[in-house]
């Protein structure tokens, strides 16, 4: 069933983790457990008071347990977002 | 396997997935796998004001373990058939 993420390899993806973080990067690889390799990654930190903060991370492996969602990013839409204006609380934890 | 087959029959339908982190995402069911990981296209967050975190995402892979509910269009579900099938599952030897 690993064919599900094939389409996203080498694309820019938005990963939502189980602890509510948003990490954007280029998907380089994955396995059955959805452990993933993310290149040139950065975290987008949302705040209800200040605009979005981007924290550079680099090459990351995220353990599959921790992955909630992997979204394919539409670069055009992403470029046009004014992050300094966005006010939002951090995503809740995925409570199991 | 039963629900895997059930969801395979719903590919192409519009569903709403509620995740364990309270995020609700609407989209068209593109594929499903044995772990009930789901792939959606035409992704839209139900409350984009509260959850602008994945604004630029058009298609997404959602890990089965993080799904709380999958809301289905009632007309697309034959509840009688599903009830019978689930009853049969109980009587049959299960392969884990």
Short mmCIF file of C-alpha atoms in Angstrom, two decimals:
data_model
loop_
_atom_site.label_atom_id
_atom_site.label_comp_id
_atom_site.label_asym_id
_atom_site.label_seq_id
_atom_site.Cartn_x
_atom_site.Cartn_y
_atom_site.Cartn_z
CA UNK A 1 0.00 0.00 0.00
CA UNK A 2 3.09 2.21 -0.18
CA UNK A 3 1.77 3.39 -3.53
CA UNK A 4 -0.32 6.02 -1.74
CA UNK A 5 2.60 8.37 -1.08
CA UNK A 6 4.48 7.79 -4.33
CA UNK A 7 2.67 10.71 -5.91
CA UNK A 8 4.05 13.13 -3.33
CA UNK A 9 7.73 12.19 -3.63
CA UNK A 10 9.94 15.16 -4.54
CA UNK A 11 6.96 17.46 -4.08
CA UNK A 12 6.54 20.14 -1.48
CA UNK A 13 4.37 18.80 1.31
CA UNK A 14 2.78 20.13 4.46
CA UNK A 15 3.02 17.62 7.29
CA UNK A 16 0.75 17.92 10.30
CA UNK A 17 2.21 16.03 13.24
CA UNK A 18 0.36 14.37 16.09
CA UNK A 19 1.60 17.03 18.49
CA UNK A 20 0.06 19.76 16.34
CA UNK A 21 3.11 21.06 14.49
CA UNK A 22 3.14 22.07 10.84
CA UNK A 23 6.29 21.14 8.97
CA UNK A 24 6.82 21.95 5.31
CA UNK A 25 9.46 20.26 3.21
CA UNK A 26 10.20 18.19 0.13
CA UNK A 27 9.19 14.57 0.56
CA UNK A 28 12.13 12.40 -0.37
CA UNK A 29 11.05 9.02 0.93
CA UNK A 30 8.65 7.03 3.04
CA UNK A 31 7.92 3.49 4.18
CA UNK A 32 4.94 1.34 5.15
CA UNK A 33 4.86 2.81 8.63
CA UNK A 34 4.70 6.29 7.07
CA UNK A 35 8.13 7.17 8.46
CA UNK A 36 9.11 10.02 6.12
CA UNK A 37 12.16 11.88 4.95
CA UNK A 38 11.68 15.59 4.51
CA UNK A 39 14.31 17.74 2.81
CA UNK A 40 14.80 21.52 3.26
CA UNK A 41 12.14 21.50 5.89
CA UNK A 42 10.89 24.33 8.05
CA UNK A 43 8.24 24.58 10.71
CA UNK A 44 5.44 27.12 10.53
CA UNK A 45 4.57 28.27 14.02
CA UNK A 46 1.14 29.84 14.29
CA UNK A 47 0.26 32.25 17.06
CA UNK A 48 -2.97 33.98 18.05
CA UNK A 49 -1.06 37.15 18.80
CA UNK A 50 1.81 37.45 16.29
CA UNK A 51 2.11 36.42 12.65
CA UNK A 52 3.44 33.08 11.52
CA UNK A 53 7.03 32.24 12.40
CA UNK A 54 9.12 30.00 10.13
CA UNK A 55 11.84 27.92 11.79
CA UNK A 56 14.43 26.32 9.50
CA UNK A 57 15.07 22.64 10.16
CA UNK A 58 16.91 21.07 7.21
CA UNK A 59 16.86 17.34 6.50
CA UNK A 60 14.44 15.53 8.79
CA UNK A 61 13.12 12.03 9.38
CA UNK A 62 9.69 12.03 10.98
CA UNK A 63 8.56 8.78 12.59
CA UNK A 64 5.29 7.50 11.17
CA UNK A 65 3.62 7.33 14.61
CA UNK A 66 3.82 11.06 14.73
CA UNK A 67 2.40 11.82 11.30
CA UNK A 68 -1.25 12.90 11.17
CA UNK A 69 -1.60 14.32 7.70
CA UNK A 70 0.57 14.87 4.63
CA UNK A 71 -0.77 17.50 2.28
CA UNK A 72 0.41 18.34 -1.22
CA UNK A 73 1.10 22.07 -1.37
CA UNK A 74 -0.15 24.20 -4.22
CA UNK A 75 2.91 26.46 -4.64
CA UNK A 76 0.93 29.22 -6.34
CA UNK A 77 -1.53 29.49 -3.45
CA UNK A 78 1.22 29.18 -0.89
CA UNK A 79 3.25 32.02 -2.42
CA UNK A 80 0.30 34.37 -2.17
CA UNK A 81 -0.45 33.80 1.49
CA UNK A 82 0.42 36.75 3.68
CA UNK A 83 1.69 34.94 6.74
CA UNK A 84 2.28 38.07 8.75
CA UNK A 85 -1.47 38.62 8.88
CA UNK A 86 -2.52 35.15 10.00
CA UNK A 87 -3.59 34.78 13.60
CA UNK A 88 -4.47 31.30 14.77
CA UNK A 89 -3.97 29.07 17.74
CA UNK A 90 -1.66 26.13 17.47
CA UNK A 91 -3.36 22.92 16.37
CA UNK A 92 -4.53 20.68 19.19
CA UNK A 93 -2.77 17.39 19.93
CA UNK A 94 -4.20 14.28 18.31
CA UNK A 95 -5.65 12.64 21.38
CA UNK A 96 -5.62 8.87 21.14
CA UNK B 1 -10.74 -6.17 5.47
CA UNK B 2 -14.46 -5.47 5.55
CA UNK B 3 -14.19 -1.76 6.06
CA UNK B 4 -11.30 -1.56 3.62
CA UNK B 5 -13.61 -3.03 0.97
CA UNK B 6 -16.41 -0.77 2.12
CA UNK B 7 -14.31 2.36 1.67
CA UNK B 8 -12.99 1.14 -1.66
CA UNK B 9 -16.59 1.19 -2.85
CA UNK B 10 -16.83 4.83 -1.80
CA UNK B 11 -13.90 6.09 -3.88
CA UNK B 12 -14.97 9.20 -5.77
CA UNK B 13 -17.53 10.23 -3.16
CA UNK B 14 -17.32 13.35 -1.05
CA UNK B 15 -16.55 12.74 2.57
CA UNK B 16 -15.68 14.73 5.66
CA UNK B 17 -12.93 13.40 7.87
CA UNK B 18 -12.74 14.45 11.49
CA UNK B 19 -9.28 13.91 12.93
CA UNK B 20 -8.33 13.25 16.54
CA UNK B 21 -6.87 16.75 16.74
CA UNK B 22 -10.40 18.08 16.07
CA UNK B 23 -9.57 19.21 12.54
CA UNK B 24 -12.38 18.47 10.04
CA UNK B 25 -11.50 18.12 6.40
CA UNK B 26 -13.86 17.76 3.44
CA UNK B 27 -12.71 16.21 0.19
CA UNK B 28 -13.22 13.58 -2.45
CA UNK B 29 -12.09 10.09 -1.51
CA UNK B 30 -9.28 9.17 -3.88
CA UNK B 31 -7.96 6.01 -2.29
CA UNK B 32 -7.84 3.93 0.85
CA UNK B 33 -5.50 1.20 2.07
CA UNK B 34 -5.51 -1.73 4.48
CA UNK B 35 -4.69 0.54 7.44
CA UNK B 36 -7.62 2.76 6.46
CA UNK B 37 -5.14 5.51 5.59
CA UNK B 38 -7.12 7.79 3.30
CA UNK B 39 -6.17 9.98 0.39
CA UNK B 40 -8.38 12.94 -0.44
CA UNK B 41 -8.46 15.35 -3.36
CA UNK B 42 -10.14 18.78 -3.52
CA UNK B 43 -9.32 19.22 0.15
CA UNK B 44 -11.12 21.91 2.11
CA UNK B 45 -10.91 22.59 5.80
CA UNK B 46 -14.34 23.02 7.35
CA UNK B 47 -13.37 25.95 9.57
CA UNK B 48 -10.62 27.78 7.65
CA UNK B 49 -10.76 30.79 10.01
CA UNK B 50 -9.84 28.65 12.98
CA UNK B 51 -7.54 26.32 11.04
CA UNK B 52 -5.63 28.27 8.37
CA UNK B 53 -2.70 25.89 8.89
CA UNK B 54 -3.21 23.91 5.70
CA UNK B 55 -4.62 26.61 3.42
CA UNK B 56 -2.42 25.81 0.45
CA UNK B 57 -3.08 22.08 0.49
CA UNK B 58 -5.09 20.66 -2.43
CA UNK B 59 -4.76 16.95 -1.89
CA UNK B 60 -3.85 15.12 1.28
CA UNK B 61 -2.94 11.78 2.75
CA UNK B 62 -4.47 11.15 6.18
CA UNK B 63 -3.01 8.46 8.41
CA UNK B 64 -5.68 5.98 9.49
CA UNK B 65 -4.57 6.04 13.13
CA UNK B 66 -5.42 9.71 13.47
CA UNK B 67 -8.96 9.55 12.09
CA UNK B 68 -11.81 9.88 14.54
CA UNK B 69 -14.77 9.90 12.13
CA UNK B 70 -15.42 9.68 8.41
CA UNK B 71 -18.71 11.35 7.52
CA UNK B 72 -20.42 9.78 4.52
CA UNK B 73 -23.26 10.83 2.24
CA UNK B 74 -26.22 8.71 3.48
CA UNK B 75 -27.45 7.94 -0.03
CA UNK B 76 -24.19 6.25 -0.86
CA UNK B 77 -24.32 3.80 1.99
CA UNK B 78 -26.44 0.66 1.97
CA UNK B 79 -26.81 0.21 5.72
CA UNK B 80 -28.71 -3.08 5.36
CA UNK B 81 -25.90 -4.60 3.35
CA UNK B 82 -23.33 -3.28 5.79
CA UNK B 83 -25.22 -4.70 8.76
CA UNK B 84 -25.43 -8.14 7.15
CA UNK B 85 -21.78 -8.08 6.17
CA UNK B 86 -20.66 -7.12 9.68
CA UNK B 87 -22.79 -9.88 11.20
CA UNK B 88 -21.15 -12.39 8.91
CA UNK B 89 -17.71 -11.13 9.92
CA UNK B 90 -18.40 -12.09 13.53
CA UNK B 91 -19.26 -15.68 12.67
CA UNK B 92 -16.34 -16.16 10.32
CA UNK B 93 -12.83 -16.97 11.59
CA UNK B 94 -10.84 -13.73 11.66
CA UNK B 95 -7.29 -13.49 10.33
CA UNK B 96 -5.37 -10.94 12.35
#
